[in-house]
Coordinates of C-alpha atoms in Angstrom, one line a residue:
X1 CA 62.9 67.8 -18.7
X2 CA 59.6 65.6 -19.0
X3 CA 58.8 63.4 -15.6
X4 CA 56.7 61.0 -16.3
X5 CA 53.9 59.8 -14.2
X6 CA 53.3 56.0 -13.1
X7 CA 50.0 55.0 -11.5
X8 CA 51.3 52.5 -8.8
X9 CA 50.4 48.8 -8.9
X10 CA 47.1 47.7 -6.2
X11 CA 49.0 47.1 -3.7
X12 CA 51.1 49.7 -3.2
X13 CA 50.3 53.7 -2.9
X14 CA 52.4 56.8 -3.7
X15 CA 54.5 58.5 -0.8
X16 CA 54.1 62.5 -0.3
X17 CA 56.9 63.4 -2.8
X18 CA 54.7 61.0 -5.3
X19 CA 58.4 59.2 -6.4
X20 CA 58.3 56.3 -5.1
X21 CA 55.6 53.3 -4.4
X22 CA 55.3 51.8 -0.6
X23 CA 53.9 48.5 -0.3
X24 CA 50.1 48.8 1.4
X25 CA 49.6 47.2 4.8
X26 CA 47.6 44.4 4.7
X27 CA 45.0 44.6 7.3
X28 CA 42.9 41.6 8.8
X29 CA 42.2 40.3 12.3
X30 CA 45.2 38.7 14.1
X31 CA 46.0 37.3 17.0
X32 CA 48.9 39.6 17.2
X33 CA 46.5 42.6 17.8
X34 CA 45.0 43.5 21.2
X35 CA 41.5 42.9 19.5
X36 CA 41.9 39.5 18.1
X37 CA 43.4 38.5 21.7
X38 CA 41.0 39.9 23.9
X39 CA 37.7 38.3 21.8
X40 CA 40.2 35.2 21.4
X41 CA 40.5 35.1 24.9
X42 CA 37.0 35.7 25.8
X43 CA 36.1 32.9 23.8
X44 CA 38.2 30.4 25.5
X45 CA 37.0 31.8 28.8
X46 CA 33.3 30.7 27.8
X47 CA 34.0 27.6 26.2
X48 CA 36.0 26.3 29.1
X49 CA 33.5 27.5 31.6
X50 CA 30.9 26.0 29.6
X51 CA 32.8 22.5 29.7
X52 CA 33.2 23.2 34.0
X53 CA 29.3 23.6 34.0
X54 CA 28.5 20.4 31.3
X55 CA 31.2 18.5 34.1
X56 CA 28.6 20.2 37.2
X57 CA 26.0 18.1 35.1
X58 CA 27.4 15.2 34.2
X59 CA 28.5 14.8 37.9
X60 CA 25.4 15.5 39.4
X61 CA 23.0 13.9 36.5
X62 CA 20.8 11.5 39.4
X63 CA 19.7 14.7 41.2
X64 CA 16.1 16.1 40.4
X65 CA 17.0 19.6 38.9
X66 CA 19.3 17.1 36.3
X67 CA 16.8 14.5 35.5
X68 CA 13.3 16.8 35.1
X69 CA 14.9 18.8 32.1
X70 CA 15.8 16.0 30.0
X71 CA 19.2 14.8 30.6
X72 CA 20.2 14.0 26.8
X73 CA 19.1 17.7 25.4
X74 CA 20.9 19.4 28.1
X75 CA 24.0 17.3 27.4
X76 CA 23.2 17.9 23.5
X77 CA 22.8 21.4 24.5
X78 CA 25.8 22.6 26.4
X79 CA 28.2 20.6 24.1
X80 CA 26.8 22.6 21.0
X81 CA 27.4 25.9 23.0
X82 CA 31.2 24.9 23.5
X83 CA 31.1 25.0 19.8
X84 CA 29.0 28.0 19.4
X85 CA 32.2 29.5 22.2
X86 CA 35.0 28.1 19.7
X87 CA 33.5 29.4 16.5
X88 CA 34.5 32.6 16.9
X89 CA 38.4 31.6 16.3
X90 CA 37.7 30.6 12.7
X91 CA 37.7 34.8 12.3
X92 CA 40.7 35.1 13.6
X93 CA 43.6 35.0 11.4
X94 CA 44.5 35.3 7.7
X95 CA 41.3 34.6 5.8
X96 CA 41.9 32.3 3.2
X97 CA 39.3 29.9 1.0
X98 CA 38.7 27.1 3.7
X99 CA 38.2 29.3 6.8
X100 CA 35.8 31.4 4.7
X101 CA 33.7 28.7 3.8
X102 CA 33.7 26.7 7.5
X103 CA 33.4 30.2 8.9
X104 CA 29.4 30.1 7.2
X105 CA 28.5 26.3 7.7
X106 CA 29.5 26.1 11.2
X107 CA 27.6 29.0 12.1
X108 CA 24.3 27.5 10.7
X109 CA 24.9 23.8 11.7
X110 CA 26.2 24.4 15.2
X111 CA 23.9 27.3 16.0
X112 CA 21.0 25.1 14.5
X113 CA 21.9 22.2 16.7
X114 CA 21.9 24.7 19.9
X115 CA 18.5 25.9 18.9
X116 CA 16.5 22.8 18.2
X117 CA 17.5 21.6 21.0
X118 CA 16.3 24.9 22.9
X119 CA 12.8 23.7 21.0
X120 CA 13.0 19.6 21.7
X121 CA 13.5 21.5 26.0
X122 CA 10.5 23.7 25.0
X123 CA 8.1 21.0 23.4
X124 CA 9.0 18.7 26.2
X125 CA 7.8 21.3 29.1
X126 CA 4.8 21.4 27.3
X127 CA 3.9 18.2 26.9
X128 CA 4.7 17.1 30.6
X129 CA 2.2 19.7 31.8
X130 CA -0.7 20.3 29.4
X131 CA -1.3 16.4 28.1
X132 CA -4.3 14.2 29.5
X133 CA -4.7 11.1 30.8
X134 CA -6.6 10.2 27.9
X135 CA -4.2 11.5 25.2
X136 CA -2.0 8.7 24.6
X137 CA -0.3 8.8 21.5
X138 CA 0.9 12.9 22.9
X139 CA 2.0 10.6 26.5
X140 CA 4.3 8.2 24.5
X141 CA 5.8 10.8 22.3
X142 CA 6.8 12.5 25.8
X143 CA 8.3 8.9 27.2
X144 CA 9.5 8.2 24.0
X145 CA 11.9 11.3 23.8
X146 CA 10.3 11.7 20.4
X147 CA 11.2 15.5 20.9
X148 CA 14.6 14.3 20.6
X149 CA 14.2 13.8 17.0
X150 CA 13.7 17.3 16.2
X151 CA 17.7 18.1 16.4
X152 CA 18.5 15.9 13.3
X153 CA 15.8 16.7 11.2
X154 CA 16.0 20.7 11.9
X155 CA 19.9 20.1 11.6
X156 CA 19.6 18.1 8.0
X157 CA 17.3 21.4 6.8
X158 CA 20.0 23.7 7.9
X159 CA 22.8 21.3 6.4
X160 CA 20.6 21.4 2.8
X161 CA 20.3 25.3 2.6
X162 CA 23.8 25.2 3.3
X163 CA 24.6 22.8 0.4
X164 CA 22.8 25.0 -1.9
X165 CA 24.5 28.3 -0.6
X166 CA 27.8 26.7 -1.4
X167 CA 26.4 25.2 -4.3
X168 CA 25.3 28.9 -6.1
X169 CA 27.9 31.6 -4.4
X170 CA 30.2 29.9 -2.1
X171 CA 32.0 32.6 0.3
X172 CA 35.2 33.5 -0.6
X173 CA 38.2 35.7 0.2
X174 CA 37.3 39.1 -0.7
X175 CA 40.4 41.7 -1.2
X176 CA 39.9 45.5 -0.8
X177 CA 42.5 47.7 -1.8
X178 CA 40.6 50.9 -2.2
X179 CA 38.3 51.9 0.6
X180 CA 41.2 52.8 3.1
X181 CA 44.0 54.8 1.8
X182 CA 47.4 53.0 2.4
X183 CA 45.8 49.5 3.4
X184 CA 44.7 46.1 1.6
X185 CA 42.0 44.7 3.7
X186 CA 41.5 41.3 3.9
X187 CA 38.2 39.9 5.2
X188 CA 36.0 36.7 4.3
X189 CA 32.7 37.8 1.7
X190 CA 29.2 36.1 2.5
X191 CA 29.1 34.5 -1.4
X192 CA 25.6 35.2 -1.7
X193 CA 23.4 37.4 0.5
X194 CA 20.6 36.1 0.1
X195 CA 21.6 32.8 1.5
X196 CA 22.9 34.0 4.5
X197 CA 20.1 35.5 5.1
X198 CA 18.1 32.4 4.8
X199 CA 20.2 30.4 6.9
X200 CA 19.9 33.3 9.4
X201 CA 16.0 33.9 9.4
X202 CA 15.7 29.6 9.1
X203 CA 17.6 30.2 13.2
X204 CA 15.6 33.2 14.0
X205 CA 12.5 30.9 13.4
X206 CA 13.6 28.1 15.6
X207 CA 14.2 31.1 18.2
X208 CA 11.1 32.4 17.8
X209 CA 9.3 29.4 18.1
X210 CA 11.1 28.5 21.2
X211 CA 10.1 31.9 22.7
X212 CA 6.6 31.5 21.9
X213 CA 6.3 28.5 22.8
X214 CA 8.2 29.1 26.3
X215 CA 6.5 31.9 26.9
X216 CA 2.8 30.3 27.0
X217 CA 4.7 27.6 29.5
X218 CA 6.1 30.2 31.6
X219 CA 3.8 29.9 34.3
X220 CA 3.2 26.1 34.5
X221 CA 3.7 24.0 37.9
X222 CA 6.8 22.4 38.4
X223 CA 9.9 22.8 40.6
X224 CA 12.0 22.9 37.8
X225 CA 10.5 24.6 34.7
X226 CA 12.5 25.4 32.7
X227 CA 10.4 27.9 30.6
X228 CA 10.8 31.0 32.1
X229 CA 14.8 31.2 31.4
X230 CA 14.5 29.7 28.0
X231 CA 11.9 32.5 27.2
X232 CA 14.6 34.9 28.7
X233 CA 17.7 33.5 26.4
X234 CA 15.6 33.3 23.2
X235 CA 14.4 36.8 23.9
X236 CA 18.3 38.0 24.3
X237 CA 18.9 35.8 21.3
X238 CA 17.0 37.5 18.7
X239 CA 17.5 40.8 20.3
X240 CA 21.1 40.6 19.7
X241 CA 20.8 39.6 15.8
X242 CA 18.3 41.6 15.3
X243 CA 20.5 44.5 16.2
X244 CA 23.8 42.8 14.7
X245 CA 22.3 43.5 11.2
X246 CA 22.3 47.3 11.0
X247 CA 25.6 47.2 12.8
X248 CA 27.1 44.9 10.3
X249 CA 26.2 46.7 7.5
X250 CA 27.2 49.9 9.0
X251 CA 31.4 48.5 9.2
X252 CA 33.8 47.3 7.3
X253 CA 37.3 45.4 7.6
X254 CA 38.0 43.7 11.5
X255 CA 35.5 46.0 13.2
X256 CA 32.5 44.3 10.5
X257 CA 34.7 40.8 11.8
X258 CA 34.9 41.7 15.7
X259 CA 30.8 42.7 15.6
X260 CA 30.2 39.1 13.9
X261 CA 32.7 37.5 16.5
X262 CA 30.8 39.8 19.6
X263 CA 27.3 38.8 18.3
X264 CA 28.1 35.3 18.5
X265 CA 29.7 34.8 21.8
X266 CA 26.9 37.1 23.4
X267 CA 23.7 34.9 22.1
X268 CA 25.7 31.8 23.3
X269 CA 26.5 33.3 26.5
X270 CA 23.0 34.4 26.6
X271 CA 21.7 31.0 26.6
X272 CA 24.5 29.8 28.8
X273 CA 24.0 32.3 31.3
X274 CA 20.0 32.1 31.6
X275 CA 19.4 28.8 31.1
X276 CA 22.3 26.8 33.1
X277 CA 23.6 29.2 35.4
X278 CA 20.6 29.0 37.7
X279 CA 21.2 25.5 37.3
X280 CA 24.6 25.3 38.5
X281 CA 24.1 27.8 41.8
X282 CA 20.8 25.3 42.8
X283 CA 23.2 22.3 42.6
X284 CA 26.1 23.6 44.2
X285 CA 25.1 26.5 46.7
X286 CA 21.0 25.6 47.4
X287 CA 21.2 21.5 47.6
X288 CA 17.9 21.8 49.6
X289 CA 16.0 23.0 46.7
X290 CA 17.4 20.1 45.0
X291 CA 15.4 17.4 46.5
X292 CA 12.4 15.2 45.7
X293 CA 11.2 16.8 49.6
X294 CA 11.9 20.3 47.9
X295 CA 9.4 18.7 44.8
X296 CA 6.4 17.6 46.9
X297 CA 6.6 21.0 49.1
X298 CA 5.7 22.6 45.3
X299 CA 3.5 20.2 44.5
X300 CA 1.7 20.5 47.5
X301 CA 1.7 24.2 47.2
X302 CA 0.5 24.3 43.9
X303 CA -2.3 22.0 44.8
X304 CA -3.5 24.5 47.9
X305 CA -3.6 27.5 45.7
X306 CA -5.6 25.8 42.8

């Protein structure tokens, strides 16, 4: 008696007896598994602790710490970072055409916003304390909140390579039936490389000019200065994406998913943490070092020791 062989179909695989086909389980991140709800989770947790602190601000925006650190960019700032905190639940789920593509453009406008305005903070500290009484056009780009300006106009570069990523290789929903035995796993492909990559290095730039330019700042007068921390968060920023690319490359399927989704939520929380958590404990735990008296003391300080 001849028995005749059948290769099974993609999605399915042969049982031990090979004589009969089972369906392959399809495998993405869900919110059904433990890993989908505990980075789910996690990012709810920041993004509602980020709105508590933006409240903190917006309640006590006429006190000193508020109003020497540009009101508007920190506003601008934490409101993009309850983004950056929510961006991580477009991962999670059954990928499909839509979420792939919003997954990408949402990562490189709302991440862009964050760090311009991380740069307009930066730019700002610097030209309160190094510009001259005689430098006037560098005096009313400071009053004017010129700085401001750099948001949109770093934003509408991001938005353009963006257009042209989706323009040449969109992302897309990439199916893979073959690399583990018994599974179909489903996970969201970059389109083209390449322009990830660009979008990527475009906010490593922004970040390193940010750090650079905090760094130099770090030790100028001023109560509230904020250049130390952001030279801190910029300096976690790139160190997590700079070690988020070997690691990416180096998984596949919802782990490859879960280090995206990890890398995300810990540069935001990086910035969170070092740039508005000092913030928060002055304004609700040390009120005394939030006063103009608290500002004069440094003042005067500074003035004795120079």
């Amino acid at each position: 008696m001849w028995i005749i062989c059948v290769q099974c179909p993609e999605d399915k695989y042969a049982n031990t007896e090979q004589n009969h086909c089972i369906p392959k389980a399809v495998v993405f991140l869900s919110y059904e598994q433990t890993l989908g709800v505990a980075l789910s989770s996690i990012s709810l947790c920041f993004s509602a602790f980020t709105t508590v602190v933006l409240g903190v601000i917006v309640k006590h925006h006429s006190t000193p710490i508020v109003k020497a650190n540009n009101r508007t960019l920190t506003y601008i700032l934490l409101i993009s970072l309850i983004f950056c905190f929510l961006y991580p639940l477009l991962f999670i789920g059954h990928p499909n055409s839509a979420t792939c593509i919003l997954q990408q453009i949402t990562f490189g406008v709302v991440f862009t916003v964050s760090l311009s305005t991380v740069l307009a903070k930066t730019i700002t500290v610097v030209l309160a304390f190094k510009i001259t009484a005689s430098q006037r056009m560098m005096k009313y780009f400071l009053i004017s909140g010129a700085s401001n300006y750099m948001i949109p106009v770093c934003t509408l570069i991001q938005v353009i390579v963006c257009a042209v990523w989706l323009g040449a290789s969109p992302p897309s929903v990439d199916i893979d039936s073959q690399s583990e035995h018994g599974h179909i796993i489903i996970v969201c492909q970059k389109g083209s490389v390449n322009a990830f990559y660009c979008v990527l290095g475009y906010l490593a730039t922004l970040a390193f000019g940010s750090f650079t330019l905090a760094f130099f700042a770090r030790n100028l007068p001023g109560a509230f200065n904020e250049a130390k921390s952001i030279t801190f968060s910029m300096l976690v920023f790139c160190s997590v994406w700079v070690t988020f690319i070997p690691v990416y490359h180096s998984t596949k399927g919802k782990v490859m998913v879960a280090v995206e989704i990890f890398s995300t939520l810990a540069s935001s929380a990086g910035m969170l943490g070092s740039i508005f958590v000092p913030k928060c404990y002055t304004i609700l735990f040390r009120p005394d070092r939030n006063s103009l008296e608290m500002i004069r003391e440094k003042s005067s300080s500074h003035a004795h020791i120079s």
